[in-house]
Each structure stands twice: as structure tokens, then as C-alpha cells.
Short mmCIF file of C-alpha atoms in Angstrom, two decimals:
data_model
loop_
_atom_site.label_atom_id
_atom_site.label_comp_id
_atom_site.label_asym_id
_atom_site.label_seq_id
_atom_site.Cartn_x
_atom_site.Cartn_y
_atom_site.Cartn_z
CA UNK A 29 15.16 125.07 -124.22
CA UNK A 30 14.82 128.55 -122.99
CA UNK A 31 13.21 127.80 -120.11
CA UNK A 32 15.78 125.39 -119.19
CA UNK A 33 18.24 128.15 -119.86
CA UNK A 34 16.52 130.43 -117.37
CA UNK A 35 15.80 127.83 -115.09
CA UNK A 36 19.58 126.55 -114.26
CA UNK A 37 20.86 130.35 -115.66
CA UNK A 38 23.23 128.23 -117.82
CA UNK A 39 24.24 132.02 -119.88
CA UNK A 40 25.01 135.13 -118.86
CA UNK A 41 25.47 138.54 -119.90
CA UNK A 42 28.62 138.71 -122.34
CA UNK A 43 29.11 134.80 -121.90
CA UNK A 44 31.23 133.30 -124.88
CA UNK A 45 29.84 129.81 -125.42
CA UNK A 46 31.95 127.04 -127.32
CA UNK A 47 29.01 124.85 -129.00
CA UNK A 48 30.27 121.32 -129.68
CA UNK A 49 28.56 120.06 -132.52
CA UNK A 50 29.32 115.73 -133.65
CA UNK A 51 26.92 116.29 -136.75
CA UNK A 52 24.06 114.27 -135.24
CA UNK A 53 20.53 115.53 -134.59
CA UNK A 54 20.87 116.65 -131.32
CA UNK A 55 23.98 119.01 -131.64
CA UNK A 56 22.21 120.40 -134.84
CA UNK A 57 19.03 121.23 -133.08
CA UNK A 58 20.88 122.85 -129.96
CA UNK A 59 22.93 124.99 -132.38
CA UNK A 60 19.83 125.90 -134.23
CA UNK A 61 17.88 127.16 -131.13
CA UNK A 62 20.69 128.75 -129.37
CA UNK A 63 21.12 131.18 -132.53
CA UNK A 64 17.40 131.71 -132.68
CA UNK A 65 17.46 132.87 -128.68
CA UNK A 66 21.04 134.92 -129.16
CA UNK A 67 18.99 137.00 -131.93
CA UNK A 68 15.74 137.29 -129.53
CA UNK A 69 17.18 137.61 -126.74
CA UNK A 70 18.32 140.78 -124.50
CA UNK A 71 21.21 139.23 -123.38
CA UNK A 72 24.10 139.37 -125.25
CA UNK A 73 26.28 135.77 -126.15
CA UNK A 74 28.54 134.84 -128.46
CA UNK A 75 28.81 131.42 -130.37
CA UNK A 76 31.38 129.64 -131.44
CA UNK A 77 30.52 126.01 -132.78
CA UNK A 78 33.36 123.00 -132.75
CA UNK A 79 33.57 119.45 -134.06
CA UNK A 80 36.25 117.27 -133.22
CA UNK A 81 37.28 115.08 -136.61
CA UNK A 82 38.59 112.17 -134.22
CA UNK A 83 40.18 110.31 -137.35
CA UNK A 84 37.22 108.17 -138.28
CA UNK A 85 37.69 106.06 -141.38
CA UNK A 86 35.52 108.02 -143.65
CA UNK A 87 34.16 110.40 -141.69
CA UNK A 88 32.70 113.55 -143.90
CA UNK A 89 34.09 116.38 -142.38
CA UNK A 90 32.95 118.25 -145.50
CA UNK A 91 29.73 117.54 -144.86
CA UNK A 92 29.56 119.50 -141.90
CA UNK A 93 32.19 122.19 -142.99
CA UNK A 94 30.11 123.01 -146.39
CA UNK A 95 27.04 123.22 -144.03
CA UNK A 96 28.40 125.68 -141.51
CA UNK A 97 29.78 127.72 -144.07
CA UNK A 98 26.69 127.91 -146.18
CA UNK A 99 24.85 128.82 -142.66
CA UNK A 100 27.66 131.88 -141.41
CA UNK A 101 28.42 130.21 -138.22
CA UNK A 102 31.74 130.72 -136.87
CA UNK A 103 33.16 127.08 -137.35
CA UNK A 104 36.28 125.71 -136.32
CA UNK A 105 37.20 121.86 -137.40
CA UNK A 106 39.33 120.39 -134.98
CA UNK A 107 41.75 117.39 -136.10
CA UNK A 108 42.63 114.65 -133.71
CA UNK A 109 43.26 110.98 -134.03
CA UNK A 110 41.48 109.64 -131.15
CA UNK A 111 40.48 106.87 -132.99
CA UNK A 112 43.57 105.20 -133.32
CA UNK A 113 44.06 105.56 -129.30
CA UNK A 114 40.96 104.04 -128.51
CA UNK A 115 40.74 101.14 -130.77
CA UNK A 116 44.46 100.69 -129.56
CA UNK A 117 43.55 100.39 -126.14
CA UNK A 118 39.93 99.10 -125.85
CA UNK A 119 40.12 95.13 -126.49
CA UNK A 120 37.91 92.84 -128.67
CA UNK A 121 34.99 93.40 -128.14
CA UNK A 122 34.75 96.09 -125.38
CA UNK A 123 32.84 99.46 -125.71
CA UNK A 124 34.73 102.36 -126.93
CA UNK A 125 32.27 105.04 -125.58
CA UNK A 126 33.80 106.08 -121.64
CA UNK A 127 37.82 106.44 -123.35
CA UNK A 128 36.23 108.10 -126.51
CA UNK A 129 34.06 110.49 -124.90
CA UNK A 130 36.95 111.66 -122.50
CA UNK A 131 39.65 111.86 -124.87
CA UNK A 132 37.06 114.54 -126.77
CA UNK A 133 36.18 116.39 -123.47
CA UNK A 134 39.45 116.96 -123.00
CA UNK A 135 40.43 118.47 -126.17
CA UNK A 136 37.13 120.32 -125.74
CA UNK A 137 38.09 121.56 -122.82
CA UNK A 138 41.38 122.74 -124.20
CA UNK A 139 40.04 124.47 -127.31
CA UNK A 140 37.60 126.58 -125.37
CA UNK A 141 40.27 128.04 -123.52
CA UNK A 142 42.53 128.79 -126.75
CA UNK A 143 39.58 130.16 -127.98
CA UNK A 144 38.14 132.38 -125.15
CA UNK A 145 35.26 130.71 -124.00
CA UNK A 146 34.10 130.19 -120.53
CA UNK A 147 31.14 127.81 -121.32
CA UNK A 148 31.09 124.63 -123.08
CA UNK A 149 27.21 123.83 -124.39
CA UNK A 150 26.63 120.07 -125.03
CA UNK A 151 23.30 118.71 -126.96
CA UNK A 152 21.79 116.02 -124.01
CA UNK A 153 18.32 116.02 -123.98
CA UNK A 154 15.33 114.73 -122.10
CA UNK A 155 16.23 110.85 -122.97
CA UNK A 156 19.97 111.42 -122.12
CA UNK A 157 19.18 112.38 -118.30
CA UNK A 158 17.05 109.63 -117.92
CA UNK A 159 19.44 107.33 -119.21
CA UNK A 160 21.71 108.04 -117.22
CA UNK A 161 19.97 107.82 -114.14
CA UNK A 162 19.06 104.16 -114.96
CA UNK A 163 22.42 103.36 -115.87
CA UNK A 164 24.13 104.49 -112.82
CA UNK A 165 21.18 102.93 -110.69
CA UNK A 166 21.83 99.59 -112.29
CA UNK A 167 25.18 99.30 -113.31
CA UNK A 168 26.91 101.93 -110.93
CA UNK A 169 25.00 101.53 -107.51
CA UNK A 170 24.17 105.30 -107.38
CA UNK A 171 20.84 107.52 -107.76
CA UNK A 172 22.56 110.48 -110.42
CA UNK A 173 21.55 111.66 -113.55
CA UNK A 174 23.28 114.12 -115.99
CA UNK A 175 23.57 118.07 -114.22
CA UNK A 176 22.02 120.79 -116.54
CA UNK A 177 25.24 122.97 -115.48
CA UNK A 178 28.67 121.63 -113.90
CA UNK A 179 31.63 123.62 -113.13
CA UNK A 180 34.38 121.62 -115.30
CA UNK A 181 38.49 121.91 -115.91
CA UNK A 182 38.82 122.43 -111.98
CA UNK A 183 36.35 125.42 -112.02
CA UNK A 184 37.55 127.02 -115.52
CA UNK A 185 34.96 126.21 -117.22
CA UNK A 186 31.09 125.44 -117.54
CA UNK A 187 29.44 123.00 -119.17
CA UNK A 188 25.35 123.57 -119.62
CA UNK A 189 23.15 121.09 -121.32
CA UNK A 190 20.40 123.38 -123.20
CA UNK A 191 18.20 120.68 -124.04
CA UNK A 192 17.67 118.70 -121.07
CA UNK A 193 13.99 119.48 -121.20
CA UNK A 194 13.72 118.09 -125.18
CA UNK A 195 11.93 115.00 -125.82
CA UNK A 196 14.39 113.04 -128.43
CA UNK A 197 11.43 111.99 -130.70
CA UNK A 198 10.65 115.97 -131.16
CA UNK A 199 14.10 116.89 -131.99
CA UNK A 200 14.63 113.80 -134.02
CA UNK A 201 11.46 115.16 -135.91
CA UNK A 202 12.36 119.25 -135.65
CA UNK A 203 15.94 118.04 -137.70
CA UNK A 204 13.93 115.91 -140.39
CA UNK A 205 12.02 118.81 -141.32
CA UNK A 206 14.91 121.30 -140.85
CA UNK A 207 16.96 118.64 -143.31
CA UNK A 208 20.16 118.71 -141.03
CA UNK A 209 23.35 116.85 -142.67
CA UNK A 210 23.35 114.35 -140.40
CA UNK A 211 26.56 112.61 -139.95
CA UNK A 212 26.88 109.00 -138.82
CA UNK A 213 28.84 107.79 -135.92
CA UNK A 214 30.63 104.78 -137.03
CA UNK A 215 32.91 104.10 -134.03
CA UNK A 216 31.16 104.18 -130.50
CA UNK A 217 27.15 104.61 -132.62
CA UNK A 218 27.69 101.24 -134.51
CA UNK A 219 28.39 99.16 -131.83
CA UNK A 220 26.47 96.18 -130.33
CA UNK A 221 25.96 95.50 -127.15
CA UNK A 222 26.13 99.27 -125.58
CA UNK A 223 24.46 99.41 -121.60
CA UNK A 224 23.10 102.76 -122.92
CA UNK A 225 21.08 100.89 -125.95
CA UNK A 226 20.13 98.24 -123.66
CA UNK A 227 18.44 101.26 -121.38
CA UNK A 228 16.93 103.22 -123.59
CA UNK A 229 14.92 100.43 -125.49
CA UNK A 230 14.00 99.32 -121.92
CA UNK A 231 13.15 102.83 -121.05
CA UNK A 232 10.82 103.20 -124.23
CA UNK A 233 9.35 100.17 -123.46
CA UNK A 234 8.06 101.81 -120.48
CA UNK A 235 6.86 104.66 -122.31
CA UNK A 236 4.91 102.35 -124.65
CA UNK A 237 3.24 100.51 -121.66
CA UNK A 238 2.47 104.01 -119.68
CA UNK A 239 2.12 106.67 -122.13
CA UNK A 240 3.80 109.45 -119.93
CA UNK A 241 6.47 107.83 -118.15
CA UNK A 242 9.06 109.82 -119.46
CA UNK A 243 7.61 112.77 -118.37
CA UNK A 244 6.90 111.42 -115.43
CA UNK A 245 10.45 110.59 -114.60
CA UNK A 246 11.83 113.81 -115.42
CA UNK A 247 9.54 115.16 -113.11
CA UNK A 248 10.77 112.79 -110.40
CA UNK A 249 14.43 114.37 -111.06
CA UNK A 250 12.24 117.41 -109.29
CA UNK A 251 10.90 115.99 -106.69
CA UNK A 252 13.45 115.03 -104.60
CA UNK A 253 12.81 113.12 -101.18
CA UNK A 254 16.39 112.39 -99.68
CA UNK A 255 14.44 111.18 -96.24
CA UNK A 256 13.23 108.40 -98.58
CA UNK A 257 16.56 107.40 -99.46
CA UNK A 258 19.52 104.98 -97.70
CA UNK A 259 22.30 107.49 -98.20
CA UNK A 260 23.79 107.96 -94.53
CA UNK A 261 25.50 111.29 -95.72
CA UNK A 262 21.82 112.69 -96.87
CA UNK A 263 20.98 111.71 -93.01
CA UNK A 264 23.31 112.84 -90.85
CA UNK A 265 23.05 116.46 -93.29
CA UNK A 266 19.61 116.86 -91.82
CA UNK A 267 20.05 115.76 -88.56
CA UNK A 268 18.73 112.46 -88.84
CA UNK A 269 15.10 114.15 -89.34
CA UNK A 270 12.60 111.51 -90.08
CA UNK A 271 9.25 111.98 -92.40
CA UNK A 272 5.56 111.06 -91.18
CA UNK A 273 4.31 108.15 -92.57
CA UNK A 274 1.02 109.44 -93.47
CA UNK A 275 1.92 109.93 -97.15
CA UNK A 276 4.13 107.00 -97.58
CA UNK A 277 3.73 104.86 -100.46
CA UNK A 278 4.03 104.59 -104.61
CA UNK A 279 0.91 105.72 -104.86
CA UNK A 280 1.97 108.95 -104.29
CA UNK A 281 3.56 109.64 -107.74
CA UNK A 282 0.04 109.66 -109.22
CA UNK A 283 -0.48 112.89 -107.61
CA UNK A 284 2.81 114.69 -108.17
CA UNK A 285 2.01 118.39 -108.27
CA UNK A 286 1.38 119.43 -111.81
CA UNK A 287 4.19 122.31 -111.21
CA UNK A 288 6.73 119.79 -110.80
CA UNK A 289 5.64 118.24 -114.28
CA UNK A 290 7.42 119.45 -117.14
CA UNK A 291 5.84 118.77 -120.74
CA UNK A 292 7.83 117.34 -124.08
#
């Protein structure tokens, strides 16, 4: 995580970071590391951790408050009923995750300002990016994956993703042995059906078949090669240069430089 932090220089000296926590594994393990590296580290941060309560039928919000009190962070619970909005307005049957996920950014985005912050950190790892690269290759008709750092709120904010580098099967193991309260997600999390799902079963699949895949694709997120690609923009940027074809081929990922390989 830290070298992903120095990497994409997602915090800076005197930065005030709003760290939106849901209760699951991931936003547990981010909070946990980031206050291990604001202790170690010579530049100076400050936390503040959020969870939106968005009106779930029995969601434990005193779950979570109980923990963050018994850990000292400095915790704010925010209240709003996004639930009822998006099971008003998402039919039968439909995913709730795009309206659900921008109806929290948004009051995210709000409470960071109220609040002082100019950075917004967010717990997508390894198996997020790559996700989302397949989903917007297949169902979106674009090559795009999740940025580690993105200016947001029309430049008033950033959002940085700490744990892009983080295998999901080592944080899902780091927060068994740390014995995070791990809260359920019973609206968009219990759903059938999901593209995401669909993707990341397909995607571990892969990683079953060829031990290293992951990795491997990650690595390709690197490696760039926009003369490779169709994108007429990408072209006409570089003057229409065009490649040699002496190291064309798929072969070529075999070899990718070990620097441009980054471990789980």
C-alpha cells in the first residue's frame, strides 16, 4: 500500500484525508494500514473515517460505532436514506449498485467538505481494477480500469485508492486474523445476477487455469502500447507514428520486463 502511495503521491504533507469505511474487509484493512503509515511515516496526515448508514433494514451501525470507539478513531456516522430512493427507482429485478454507489459519492463528497478534507480514500484493491477493466471492455466498449488518484467534485477534491496493489485473497485473510466486525451488505452485496460477480468468478477462473494471471494483468495496466490500439484520438496524438513489426505478437507478454511486474 505504501508503495502505491508513493507511486501515484496520493498524500501530501498536511493532507486531511476523509476515509470512507462500509464495514467490509476492504475498508477495514485500508483504515488499518493508513494509521500504521500516519504513525511511521514523516509526513504528516490526518484521518478522519466515515460510514454512510444508507437506511438498510437492519443494518448494525453499532457494530461499527462500538468498534471505532473502542479503537480511538475519529468516527463520524452519517445518516441517509438512500435505500428507500433506490429501491424506489430501480425496477424488479434491476441492479441497485450504479444509483447506490452515486447517491453515497455524493454525500461523500459533501461531508468531506463540511468536514475539511481535501482527499477522499476509498478501499479498491488489486481485484477491483481488474474488474473493472473487463467490465468496461465487455459491457461498455472501452479499454479503462479504476485511476489510483482522480481529481473529483469539479477539481475540489481527490479521491486515491490505497490499495490498488492488494491482492483481495490477502486482505480477505489480513482481516480474518485481525477479527474485523465485518458488516454485511444486504442491498447491492445480496443480489443475483451482478456483471461484476459474473467477472470476477470468470476472472478467478483464469487465475486457477494460469496461476499468475492476475498479476500478470495488473502488470499489463503498466505496460501500455496505445500504437497497438484502434483509438483514432491515441493516433492522431502521436502523429500517426507506427511501431515495427519485429516484436509483434502475444507472445510477447511472456517476457514483460520483471520491473513492470508488481507482486500480491
Amino acid at each position: 500500500m505504501a508503495r502505491a502511495i508513493a507511486q501515484f503521491e496520493m498524500i501530501d504533507e498536511g493532507d486531511r484525508l476523509l476515509v470512507a469505511v462500509s464495514g467490509g474487509k476492504d475498508s477495514y484493512t485500508m483504515l488499518h494500514l493508513l494509521r500504521r503509515l500516519q504513525r511511521k511515516s514523516p509526513v504528516r496526515f490526518a484521518l478522519r473515517v466515515v460510514n454512510v448508514d444508507q437506511g438498510h433494514p437492519g443494518y448494525p451501525a453499532d457494530v461499527l460505532r462500538q468498534y471505532m470507539a473502542r479503537e480511538a478513531y475519529d468516527f463520524t456516522m452519517v445518516e441517509a436514506d438512500t435505500y428507500s430512493i433506490v429501491t424506489e427507482k430501480i425496477p424488479a429485478g434491476k441492479t441497485f449498485c450504479s444509483l447506490c454507489s452515486r447517491l453515497r459519492r455524493g454525500i461523500l463528497y459533501r461531508v468531506a467538505k463540511e468536514f475539511g478534507c481535501n482527499k477522499i480514500a476509498l478501499g479498491h484493491h488489486r481485484d477491483d481494477v481488474i474488474q473493472t477493466l473487463f467490465l468496461n471492455l465487455i459491457f461498455a466498449g472501452q479499454l479503462a480500469a479504476m485511476p489510483p488518484r482522480l481529481l473529483a467534485d469539479r477539481g475540489r477534491l481527490v479521491v486515491v485508492r490505497p490499495l490498488v496493489y492488494c491482492a483481495e485473497e490477502d486482505i480477505r485473510h489480513f482481516a480474518a486474523l485481525a477479527a474485523f466486525p465485518i458488516l454485511p451488505c444486504d442491498l447491492c452485496g445480496s443480489q443475483d445476477g451482478l456483471q461484476r460477480k459474473a467477472v470476477g468468478r470468470m476472472i478467478d477462473t483464469l487465475e486457477e487455469d494460469y496461476p499468475g494471471a492476475k498479476r500478470v494483468m495488473l502488470a499489463a495496466l503498466h505496460n501500455v502500447r496505445p500504437t497497438r490500439l484502434l483509438d483514432q484520438k491515441l493516433w492522431q496524438s502521436r502523429g500517426a507514428t507506427m511501431e515495427s513489426d519485429d516484436d509483434e505478437g502475444v507472445d510477447q507478454a511472456a517476457s514483460i520486463p520483471s520491473h513492470h511486474l508488481v507482486r500480491s
